[in-house]
């Protein structure tokens, strides 16, 4: 079973005309639902409120097949994110965090078995005590459990940039896969060429670095090799959840095909998984809010997995 660790919240999507739509979200929450919808065993390690928003977040996890054994409930109100959408559907976020549910994760349930893989990122690497809880959990995993790290940087939330960079760089050494957008790389290393940054990272620890570049596609980078996998041409409703679906689909595809952490050294296999993940991300951006596909809504290759 894949463990997805991080935050769950409610996105308030603000359209250019000022209209507001409430959608369930949070990068790791979206990823857990995406994996569940693809039919792969998954559990969500995070904190949910017992308020109405929290109950709805919980209900949708269950409906999408996500195991809740690692999900903690609390009395704090649900964390909110206001996502302002531009005319192209791109989102800019503001977060309402203090005294809310998402950061409250302060332990990992002792009943949680050793996972088949771990996906962690976004605010799960920033907010406390959640960030420390997740970092400690990752550092205790067996070396052969694939870890996908998705920083999904949110600069507005980072109070101490140097401490945040230190955590990310420390976790690189415990991650087999690192997923980054070009915007993430610009924040982590201003002015760096994204592909050069990815190659340097792949040579220093992680076996695979996946660099997403919106509609252009995504780079699959392993030590000494890189391939640009073109994006799909689709009509974009908004970009919310696209990267979350991409990382989730990569992991689900990888494990569905019986591949291991060591197999990440196979560049061709990484490219194949990136291409499959691109299909899932392309479906997601055609929906309003983070609404990833179910397996039957995808092409024949996903049915054979």
mmCIF file of C-alpha atoms in Angstrom:
data_model
loop_
_atom_site.group_PDB
_atom_site.id
_atom_site.type_symbol
_atom_site.label_atom_id
_atom_site.label_comp_id
_atom_site.label_asym_id
_atom_site.label_seq_id
_atom_site.Cartn_x
_atom_site.Cartn_y
_atom_site.Cartn_z
ATOM 1 C CA UNK A 1 0.000 0.000 0.000
ATOM 2 C CA UNK A 2 1.240 3.487 -0.912
ATOM 3 C CA UNK A 3 1.329 6.020 1.933
ATOM 4 C CA UNK A 4 0.623 9.608 0.859
ATOM 5 C CA UNK A 5 1.677 12.068 3.557
ATOM 6 C CA UNK A 6 0.770 15.736 3.854
ATOM 7 C CA UNK A 7 -2.085 18.201 4.019
ATOM 8 C CA UNK A 8 -5.772 18.176 3.163
ATOM 9 C CA UNK A 9 -7.627 21.463 2.814
ATOM 10 C CA UNK A 10 -10.413 23.195 0.934
ATOM 11 C CA UNK A 11 -9.575 25.242 -2.156
ATOM 12 C CA UNK A 12 -11.700 28.334 -2.693
ATOM 13 C CA UNK A 13 -11.367 28.778 -6.465
ATOM 14 C CA UNK A 14 -11.808 32.436 -7.380
ATOM 15 C CA UNK A 15 -12.568 32.933 -11.080
ATOM 16 C CA UNK A 16 -11.558 36.108 -12.973
ATOM 17 C CA UNK A 17 -15.169 37.337 -12.625
ATOM 18 C CA UNK A 18 -14.974 36.980 -8.832
ATOM 19 C CA UNK A 19 -17.207 33.933 -8.514
ATOM 20 C CA UNK A 20 -16.090 31.408 -5.885
ATOM 21 C CA UNK A 21 -16.275 27.609 -5.956
ATOM 22 C CA UNK A 22 -15.229 25.437 -3.011
ATOM 23 C CA UNK A 23 -13.246 22.322 -3.960
ATOM 24 C CA UNK A 24 -11.511 19.680 -1.871
ATOM 25 C CA UNK A 25 -7.741 19.877 -2.162
ATOM 26 C CA UNK A 26 -4.230 19.916 -0.810
ATOM 27 C CA UNK A 27 -1.460 18.430 -2.945
ATOM 28 C CA UNK A 28 -1.016 15.146 -1.029
ATOM 29 C CA UNK A 29 -4.787 14.782 -0.561
ATOM 30 C CA UNK A 30 -5.228 15.145 -4.320
ATOM 31 C CA UNK A 31 -2.473 12.597 -4.902
ATOM 32 C CA UNK A 32 -4.071 10.069 -2.546
ATOM 33 C CA UNK A 33 -7.423 10.400 -4.315
ATOM 34 C CA UNK A 34 -5.739 10.064 -7.702
ATOM 35 C CA UNK A 35 -4.018 6.836 -6.663
ATOM 36 C CA UNK A 36 -7.266 5.527 -5.186
ATOM 37 C CA UNK A 37 -9.190 6.315 -8.367
ATOM 38 C CA UNK A 38 -6.565 4.450 -10.362
ATOM 39 C CA UNK A 39 -7.358 1.408 -8.250
ATOM 40 C CA UNK A 40 -4.056 1.101 -6.410
ATOM 41 C CA UNK A 41 -4.046 0.473 -2.625
ATOM 42 C CA UNK A 42 -3.307 3.740 -0.820
ATOM 43 C CA UNK A 43 -3.706 5.375 2.576
ATOM 44 C CA UNK A 44 -3.627 9.068 3.534
ATOM 45 C CA UNK A 45 -1.341 10.127 6.385
ATOM 46 C CA UNK A 46 -2.663 13.512 7.427
ATOM 47 C CA UNK A 47 -4.939 15.442 9.780
ATOM 48 C CA UNK A 48 -8.596 16.209 8.992
ATOM 49 C CA UNK A 49 -11.019 18.346 10.967
ATOM 50 C CA UNK A 50 -14.275 16.964 12.351
ATOM 51 C CA UNK A 51 -16.099 20.037 10.968
ATOM 52 C CA UNK A 52 -18.282 19.835 7.856
ATOM 53 C CA UNK A 53 -15.436 20.512 5.443
ATOM 54 C CA UNK A 54 -13.306 17.906 7.205
ATOM 55 C CA UNK A 55 -16.096 15.365 7.092
ATOM 56 C CA UNK A 56 -16.496 15.967 3.379
ATOM 57 C CA UNK A 57 -12.749 15.552 2.841
ATOM 58 C CA UNK A 58 -12.916 12.262 4.741
ATOM 59 C CA UNK A 59 -15.978 11.015 2.844
ATOM 60 C CA UNK A 60 -14.344 11.636 -0.528
ATOM 61 C CA UNK A 61 -11.228 9.742 0.501
ATOM 62 C CA UNK A 62 -13.387 6.754 1.380
ATOM 63 C CA UNK A 63 -15.423 7.074 -1.837
ATOM 64 C CA UNK A 64 -12.225 7.041 -3.900
ATOM 65 C CA UNK A 65 -10.957 3.882 -2.230
ATOM 66 C CA UNK A 66 -8.371 5.512 0.055
ATOM 67 C CA UNK A 67 -7.713 3.614 3.277
ATOM 68 C CA UNK A 68 -8.130 5.823 6.371
ATOM 69 C CA UNK A 69 -6.116 3.874 8.950
ATOM 70 C CA UNK A 70 -3.409 6.570 8.926
ATOM 71 C CA UNK A 71 -5.801 9.533 8.871
ATOM 72 C CA UNK A 72 -6.043 11.541 12.099
ATOM 73 C CA UNK A 73 -9.147 13.595 13.026
ATOM 74 C CA UNK A 74 -9.001 16.773 15.135
ATOM 75 C CA UNK A 75 -11.271 19.526 16.504
ATOM 76 C CA UNK A 76 -9.513 22.383 14.690
ATOM 77 C CA UNK A 77 -11.234 24.040 11.705
ATOM 78 C CA UNK A 78 -10.319 22.935 8.193
ATOM 79 C CA UNK A 79 -7.375 24.665 6.519
ATOM 80 C CA UNK A 80 -8.363 26.881 3.566
ATOM 81 C CA UNK A 81 -6.567 27.970 0.397
ATOM 82 C CA UNK A 82 -7.825 30.773 -1.825
ATOM 83 C CA UNK A 83 -6.782 29.996 -5.404
ATOM 84 C CA UNK A 84 -7.123 32.947 -7.767
ATOM 85 C CA UNK A 85 -7.458 31.706 -11.352
ATOM 86 C CA UNK A 86 -6.271 33.747 -14.331
ATOM 87 C CA UNK A 87 -7.861 33.667 -17.793
ATOM 88 C CA UNK A 88 -5.774 30.599 -18.703
ATOM 89 C CA UNK A 89 -6.785 28.660 -15.590
ATOM 90 C CA UNK A 90 -3.448 29.042 -13.779
ATOM 91 C CA UNK A 91 -3.799 29.387 -10.003
ATOM 92 C CA UNK A 92 -2.106 31.712 -7.492
ATOM 93 C CA UNK A 93 -2.600 30.636 -3.870
ATOM 94 C CA UNK A 94 -3.126 32.347 -0.518
ATOM 95 C CA UNK A 95 -3.418 30.112 2.537
ATOM 96 C CA UNK A 96 -5.344 30.419 5.816
ATOM 97 C CA UNK A 97 -3.418 28.121 8.133
ATOM 98 C CA UNK A 98 -2.953 29.328 11.715
ATOM 99 C CA UNK A 99 -5.011 27.315 14.188
ATOM 100 C CA UNK A 100 -6.340 24.934 11.527
ATOM 101 C CA UNK A 101 -6.349 21.184 10.946
ATOM 102 C CA UNK A 102 -3.661 20.462 8.342
ATOM 103 C CA UNK A 103 -0.539 21.273 10.414
ATOM 104 C CA UNK A 104 -1.791 19.282 13.418
ATOM 105 C CA UNK A 105 -0.361 15.896 12.380
ATOM 106 C CA UNK A 106 2.038 15.129 15.244
ATOM 107 C CA UNK A 107 2.459 11.348 15.026
ATOM 108 C CA UNK A 108 2.338 8.377 12.695
ATOM 109 C CA UNK A 109 -0.100 5.669 13.827
ATOM 110 C CA UNK A 110 1.871 2.715 15.190
ATOM 111 C CA UNK A 111 -0.433 0.329 13.327
ATOM 112 C CA UNK A 112 0.721 1.627 9.928
ATOM 113 C CA UNK A 113 2.499 -1.246 8.109
ATOM 114 C CA UNK A 114 5.624 -0.826 5.980
ATOM 115 C CA UNK A 115 4.393 0.769 2.742
ATOM 116 C CA UNK A 116 5.070 -0.274 -0.843
ATOM 117 C CA UNK A 117 5.963 3.377 -1.570
ATOM 118 C CA UNK A 118 5.629 6.842 -0.033
ATOM 119 C CA UNK A 119 4.521 10.106 -1.633
ATOM 120 C CA UNK A 120 5.160 13.272 0.406
ATOM 121 C CA UNK A 121 5.244 16.976 -0.269
ATOM 122 C CA UNK A 122 3.670 20.439 -0.540
ATOM 123 C CA UNK A 123 2.690 21.919 2.841
ATOM 124 C CA UNK A 124 3.509 18.581 4.445
ATOM 125 C CA UNK A 125 7.149 19.680 4.225
ATOM 126 C CA UNK A 126 6.493 23.177 5.613
ATOM 127 C CA UNK A 127 3.895 23.343 8.375
ATOM 128 C CA UNK A 128 4.618 22.224 11.937
ATOM 129 C CA UNK A 129 4.350 19.816 13.628
ATOM 130 C CA UNK A 130 3.333 18.009 10.429
ATOM 131 C CA UNK A 131 6.621 18.728 8.634
ATOM 132 C CA UNK A 132 8.772 17.226 11.372
ATOM 133 C CA UNK A 133 6.450 14.216 11.694
ATOM 134 C CA UNK A 134 6.661 13.432 7.978
ATOM 135 C CA UNK A 135 10.406 14.071 7.763
ATOM 136 C CA UNK A 136 11.074 11.661 10.640
ATOM 137 C CA UNK A 137 8.798 9.057 9.059
ATOM 138 C CA UNK A 138 10.647 9.205 5.729
ATOM 139 C CA UNK A 139 14.030 8.939 7.437
ATOM 140 C CA UNK A 140 12.985 5.709 9.186
ATOM 141 C CA UNK A 141 11.808 3.866 6.047
ATOM 142 C CA UNK A 142 13.707 0.841 4.702
ATOM 143 C CA UNK A 143 16.029 1.740 1.816
ATOM 144 C CA UNK A 144 14.049 -0.331 -0.692
ATOM 145 C CA UNK A 145 10.759 1.554 -0.176
ATOM 146 C CA UNK A 146 10.462 4.032 -3.076
ATOM 147 C CA UNK A 147 9.947 7.597 -1.861
ATOM 148 C CA UNK A 148 8.581 10.258 -4.208
ATOM 149 C CA UNK A 149 9.274 13.770 -2.920
ATOM 150 C CA UNK A 150 7.147 16.554 -4.408
ATOM 151 C CA UNK A 151 8.171 19.903 -2.853
ATOM 152 C CA UNK A 152 5.404 21.716 -4.794
ATOM 153 C CA UNK A 153 6.813 24.931 -3.316
ATOM 154 C CA UNK A 154 4.457 27.509 -1.825
ATOM 155 C CA UNK A 155 6.678 30.555 -1.121
ATOM 156 C CA UNK A 156 3.872 32.498 0.593
ATOM 157 C CA UNK A 157 3.761 29.857 3.335
ATOM 158 C CA UNK A 158 7.498 29.470 3.934
ATOM 159 C CA UNK A 159 8.452 31.568 6.973
ATOM 160 C CA UNK A 160 12.129 30.516 7.091
ATOM 161 C CA UNK A 161 13.469 29.915 3.594
ATOM 162 C CA UNK A 162 16.859 28.598 4.703
ATOM 163 C CA UNK A 163 15.304 26.076 7.095
ATOM 164 C CA UNK A 164 12.929 24.964 4.347
ATOM 165 C CA UNK A 165 15.752 24.548 1.831
ATOM 166 C CA UNK A 166 17.707 22.586 4.419
ATOM 167 C CA UNK A 167 14.797 20.205 4.925
ATOM 168 C CA UNK A 168 14.272 19.707 1.180
ATOM 169 C CA UNK A 169 17.962 19.122 0.509
ATOM 170 C CA UNK A 170 18.169 16.710 3.439
ATOM 171 C CA UNK A 171 15.195 14.731 2.138
ATOM 172 C CA UNK A 172 16.708 14.513 -1.350
ATOM 173 C CA UNK A 173 19.110 11.996 0.165
ATOM 174 C CA UNK A 174 16.206 9.820 1.343
ATOM 175 C CA UNK A 175 14.171 10.057 -1.886
ATOM 176 C CA UNK A 176 14.301 7.784 -4.919
ATOM 177 C CA UNK A 177 12.140 10.066 -7.086
ATOM 178 C CA UNK A 178 11.951 13.854 -6.944
ATOM 179 C CA UNK A 179 9.167 15.611 -8.830
ATOM 180 C CA UNK A 180 9.683 19.320 -9.489
ATOM 181 C CA UNK A 181 8.009 21.936 -11.634
ATOM 182 C CA UNK A 182 10.090 24.573 -13.368
ATOM 183 C CA UNK A 183 8.609 27.071 -10.876
ATOM 184 C CA UNK A 184 9.799 24.891 -7.987
ATOM 185 C CA UNK A 185 13.338 24.908 -9.354
ATOM 186 C CA UNK A 186 13.289 28.687 -9.767
ATOM 187 C CA UNK A 187 12.343 29.034 -6.088
ATOM 188 C CA UNK A 188 14.791 26.423 -4.818
ATOM 189 C CA UNK A 189 17.702 27.673 -6.933
ATOM 190 C CA UNK A 190 16.947 31.070 -8.526
ATOM 191 C CA UNK A 191 18.315 31.452 -12.034
ATOM 192 C CA UNK A 192 19.214 27.777 -12.439
ATOM 193 C CA UNK A 193 18.564 26.032 -15.727
ATOM 194 C CA UNK A 194 15.861 23.455 -14.848
ATOM 195 C CA UNK A 195 17.416 20.605 -16.802
ATOM 196 C CA UNK A 196 20.905 21.289 -15.437
ATOM 197 C CA UNK A 197 19.493 21.365 -11.899
ATOM 198 C CA UNK A 198 17.723 18.050 -12.501
ATOM 199 C CA UNK A 199 20.871 16.398 -13.875
ATOM 200 C CA UNK A 200 22.915 17.583 -10.899
ATOM 201 C CA UNK A 201 20.267 16.253 -8.538
ATOM 202 C CA UNK A 202 20.066 12.877 -10.308
ATOM 203 C CA UNK A 203 23.833 12.552 -9.975
ATOM 204 C CA UNK A 204 23.771 13.198 -6.232
ATOM 205 C CA UNK A 205 21.167 10.839 -4.771
ATOM 206 C CA UNK A 206 17.677 10.435 -6.261
ATOM 207 C CA UNK A 207 17.508 7.837 -9.037
ATOM 208 C CA UNK A 208 14.916 9.745 -11.068
ATOM 209 C CA UNK A 209 14.046 13.439 -11.284
ATOM 210 C CA UNK A 210 10.802 14.413 -13.011
ATOM 211 C CA UNK A 211 10.526 18.036 -14.141
ATOM 212 C CA UNK A 212 7.093 19.226 -15.221
ATOM 213 C CA UNK A 213 6.760 22.188 -17.563
ATOM 214 C CA UNK A 214 3.005 22.644 -17.897
ATOM 215 C CA UNK A 215 1.565 22.021 -21.336
ATOM 216 C CA UNK A 216 5.031 21.633 -22.853
ATOM 217 C CA UNK A 217 5.500 18.263 -21.171
ATOM 218 C CA UNK A 218 7.846 16.789 -18.592
ATOM 219 C CA UNK A 219 11.501 15.829 -18.436
ATOM 220 C CA UNK A 220 12.421 12.345 -17.282
ATOM 221 C CA UNK A 221 15.948 12.583 -15.875
ATOM 222 C CA UNK A 222 18.112 9.721 -14.636
ATOM 223 C CA UNK A 223 21.864 9.791 -14.090
ATOM 224 C CA UNK A 224 23.435 10.935 -17.371
ATOM 225 C CA UNK A 225 20.204 10.718 -19.384
ATOM 226 C CA UNK A 226 17.179 12.929 -20.012
ATOM 227 C CA UNK A 227 14.118 12.746 -22.248
ATOM 228 C CA UNK A 228 11.421 15.354 -22.817
ATOM 229 C CA UNK A 229 8.008 13.673 -22.894
ATOM 230 C CA UNK A 230 5.612 16.024 -24.736
ATOM 231 C CA UNK A 231 2.402 17.137 -23.056
ATOM 232 C CA UNK A 232 -1.069 16.447 -24.436
ATOM 233 C CA UNK A 233 -2.943 19.156 -26.337
ATOM 234 C CA UNK A 234 -6.174 19.620 -24.386
ATOM 235 C CA UNK A 235 -8.569 22.398 -23.436
ATOM 236 C CA UNK A 236 -7.541 23.524 -19.941
ATOM 237 C CA UNK A 237 -10.253 24.313 -17.379
ATOM 238 C CA UNK A 238 -7.674 25.006 -14.658
ATOM 239 C CA UNK A 239 -4.293 23.707 -13.523
ATOM 240 C CA UNK A 240 -5.355 22.739 -9.988
ATOM 241 C CA UNK A 241 -4.205 19.229 -9.120
ATOM 242 C CA UNK A 242 -2.356 18.563 -12.373
ATOM 243 C CA UNK A 243 1.043 18.050 -10.772
ATOM 244 C CA UNK A 244 -0.476 16.057 -7.927
ATOM 245 C CA UNK A 245 -2.141 13.699 -10.411
ATOM 246 C CA UNK A 246 1.095 13.402 -12.370
ATOM 247 C CA UNK A 247 3.168 12.272 -9.386
ATOM 248 C CA UNK A 248 0.415 9.971 -8.143
ATOM 249 C CA UNK A 249 0.033 8.335 -11.541
ATOM 250 C CA UNK A 250 3.784 7.830 -11.886
ATOM 251 C CA UNK A 251 3.895 5.891 -8.613
ATOM 252 C CA UNK A 252 0.747 3.886 -9.345
ATOM 253 C CA UNK A 253 2.009 2.951 -12.824
ATOM 254 C CA UNK A 254 5.429 2.030 -11.454
ATOM 255 C CA UNK A 255 4.083 -0.336 -8.822
ATOM 256 C CA UNK A 256 1.305 -1.701 -11.055
ATOM 257 C CA UNK A 257 4.046 -2.923 -13.384
ATOM 258 C CA UNK A 258 5.946 -4.651 -10.595
ATOM 259 C CA UNK A 259 8.840 -2.219 -10.654
ATOM 260 C CA UNK A 260 11.037 -1.509 -7.649
ATOM 261 C CA UNK A 261 13.210 1.309 -6.364
ATOM 262 C CA UNK A 262 16.241 -0.249 -8.076
ATOM 263 C CA UNK A 263 14.397 -0.271 -11.417
ATOM 264 C CA UNK A 264 14.436 3.546 -11.417
ATOM 265 C CA UNK A 265 17.911 3.253 -12.944
ATOM 266 C CA UNK A 266 16.161 2.031 -16.133
ATOM 267 C CA UNK A 267 15.727 5.260 -18.099
ATOM 268 C CA UNK A 268 13.342 3.750 -20.642
ATOM 269 C CA UNK A 269 11.034 2.515 -17.861
ATOM 270 C CA UNK A 270 11.030 5.973 -16.242
ATOM 271 C CA UNK A 271 10.133 7.604 -19.577
ATOM 272 C CA UNK A 272 7.289 5.126 -20.061
ATOM 273 C CA UNK A 273 5.898 5.914 -16.605
ATOM 274 C CA UNK A 274 6.205 9.673 -17.210
ATOM 275 C CA UNK A 275 4.234 9.344 -20.441
ATOM 276 C CA UNK A 276 1.492 7.403 -18.640
ATOM 277 C CA UNK A 277 1.441 10.064 -15.907
ATOM 278 C CA UNK A 278 1.109 12.805 -18.524
ATOM 279 C CA UNK A 279 -2.133 11.209 -19.690
ATOM 280 C CA UNK A 280 -3.561 11.379 -16.165
ATOM 281 C CA UNK A 281 -2.473 15.009 -15.704
ATOM 282 C CA UNK A 282 -4.007 15.963 -19.068
ATOM 283 C CA UNK A 283 -7.357 14.551 -17.965
ATOM 284 C CA UNK A 284 -7.178 16.434 -14.667
ATOM 285 C CA UNK A 285 -6.601 19.883 -16.195
ATOM 286 C CA UNK A 286 -9.770 19.512 -18.255
ATOM 287 C CA UNK A 287 -11.821 19.461 -15.029
ATOM 288 C CA UNK A 288 -12.580 22.309 -12.607
ATOM 289 C CA UNK A 289 -10.647 21.675 -9.399
ATOM 290 C CA UNK A 290 -8.576 18.597 -8.637
ATOM 291 C CA UNK A 291 -10.674 15.839 -10.216
ATOM 292 C CA UNK A 292 -8.332 13.073 -11.412
ATOM 293 C CA UNK A 293 -9.582 10.262 -13.653
ATOM 294 C CA UNK A 294 -10.669 6.775 -12.826
ATOM 295 C CA UNK A 295 -8.849 4.009 -14.632
ATOM 296 C CA UNK A 296 -11.728 3.292 -17.035
ATOM 297 C CA UNK A 297 -11.577 6.909 -18.272
ATOM 298 C CA UNK A 298 -8.024 6.431 -19.556
ATOM 299 C CA UNK A 299 -6.522 4.754 -22.609
ATOM 300 C CA UNK A 300 -6.126 1.023 -23.159
ATOM 301 C CA UNK A 301 -2.623 0.913 -21.700
ATOM 302 C CA UNK A 302 -4.009 1.834 -18.288
ATOM 303 C CA UNK A 303 -6.584 -0.954 -18.557
ATOM 304 C CA UNK A 304 -3.798 -3.484 -19.092
ATOM 305 C CA UNK A 305 -1.781 -2.293 -16.099
#
